[in-house]
Coordinates of C-alpha atoms in Angstrom, one line a residue:
M194 CA 5.1 -9.5 10.5
G195 CA 4.1 -8.1 7.1
P196 CA 1.0 -6.0 6.2
S197 CA -2.2 -7.3 7.5
S198 CA -5.9 -6.1 7.1
Y199 CA -6.1 -6.9 10.8
S200 CA -3.5 -4.4 11.7
E201 CA -4.5 -1.3 13.7
T202 CA -4.6 2.0 11.8
G203 CA -1.7 4.2 12.7
D204 CA -2.1 7.3 10.2
V205 CA -3.9 8.1 7.3
L206 CA -3.3 9.5 3.8
R207 CA -4.7 12.9 3.2
S208 CA -3.3 13.9 -0.2
T209 CA -4.6 13.1 -3.5
Y210 CA -1.1 12.2 -4.6
S211 CA 0.9 10.3 -2.1
W212 CA 4.3 8.8 -2.6
F213 CA 5.2 5.1 -2.1
A214 CA 8.7 3.6 -1.3
C215 CA 8.1 0.2 -2.3
W216 CA 5.4 -2.5 -2.4
T217 CA 5.2 -6.0 -0.9
T218 CA 2.7 -9.0 -0.5
G219 CA 0.7 -9.5 2.7
R220 CA -2.7 -10.8 3.7
L221 CA -5.5 -10.8 1.1
H222 CA -7.5 -7.7 1.5
E223 CA -11.0 -6.5 0.1
G224 CA -9.5 -5.8 -3.2
G225 CA -9.0 -9.5 -3.9
N226 CA -5.3 -9.3 -4.0
T227 CA -2.2 -9.3 -1.6
T228 CA -0.5 -6.2 -2.8
W229 CA 0.4 -3.6 -0.2
Y230 CA 2.3 -0.2 -0.6
H231 CA 4.7 1.1 1.8
T232 CA 4.3 5.0 2.6
Q233 CA 4.1 7.6 5.2
G234 CA 1.0 9.0 6.7
G235 CA -0.2 12.4 6.5
D236 CA -1.2 13.2 10.1
S237 CA 1.7 11.9 12.3
G238 CA 4.1 11.0 9.7
M239 CA 4.0 7.3 10.7
L240 CA 5.4 4.9 8.1
G241 CA 3.2 1.8 7.2
Y242 CA 1.5 -0.1 4.6
V243 CA -1.7 0.6 2.7
P244 CA -3.6 -2.0 0.8
A245 CA -4.0 -1.6 -2.9
V246 CA -7.7 -1.4 -2.6
A247 CA -7.4 1.9 -0.9
L248 CA -5.6 3.4 -3.8
D249 CA -6.8 4.5 -7.2
T250 CA -4.5 2.0 -9.0
S251 CA -5.4 -0.5 -11.8
S252 CA -5.6 -4.2 -11.3
A253 CA -2.6 -4.5 -13.8
F254 CA -0.5 -2.1 -11.8
D255 CA -1.5 -3.9 -8.5
A256 CA -0.6 -7.4 -10.2
N257 CA 2.9 -6.2 -10.9
P258 CA 4.1 -2.8 -9.5
T259 CA 7.8 -3.6 -10.2
G260 CA 6.7 -3.7 -14.1
Y261 CA 5.9 -0.1 -13.6
G262 CA 9.0 0.9 -11.8
L263 CA 8.0 0.6 -8.2
R264 CA 10.6 -1.6 -6.4
H265 CA 9.7 -4.6 -4.1
C266 CA 10.3 -4.1 -0.4

């Protein structure tokens, strides 16, 4: 199952600058797109997906993260 806005929160991002291994498409989220980023949480270190709306990324970046150098998962 891919990322979903209905998934339970397993961890949180605590740092201002987080790293992202890759991106994928999932369910439509509050940001109006389907882009989700794969990363590691800051509390327990769980791996998971965060919706683009939760990050400070531009709509152009979210529309094509690969065009900015981030690989597709």
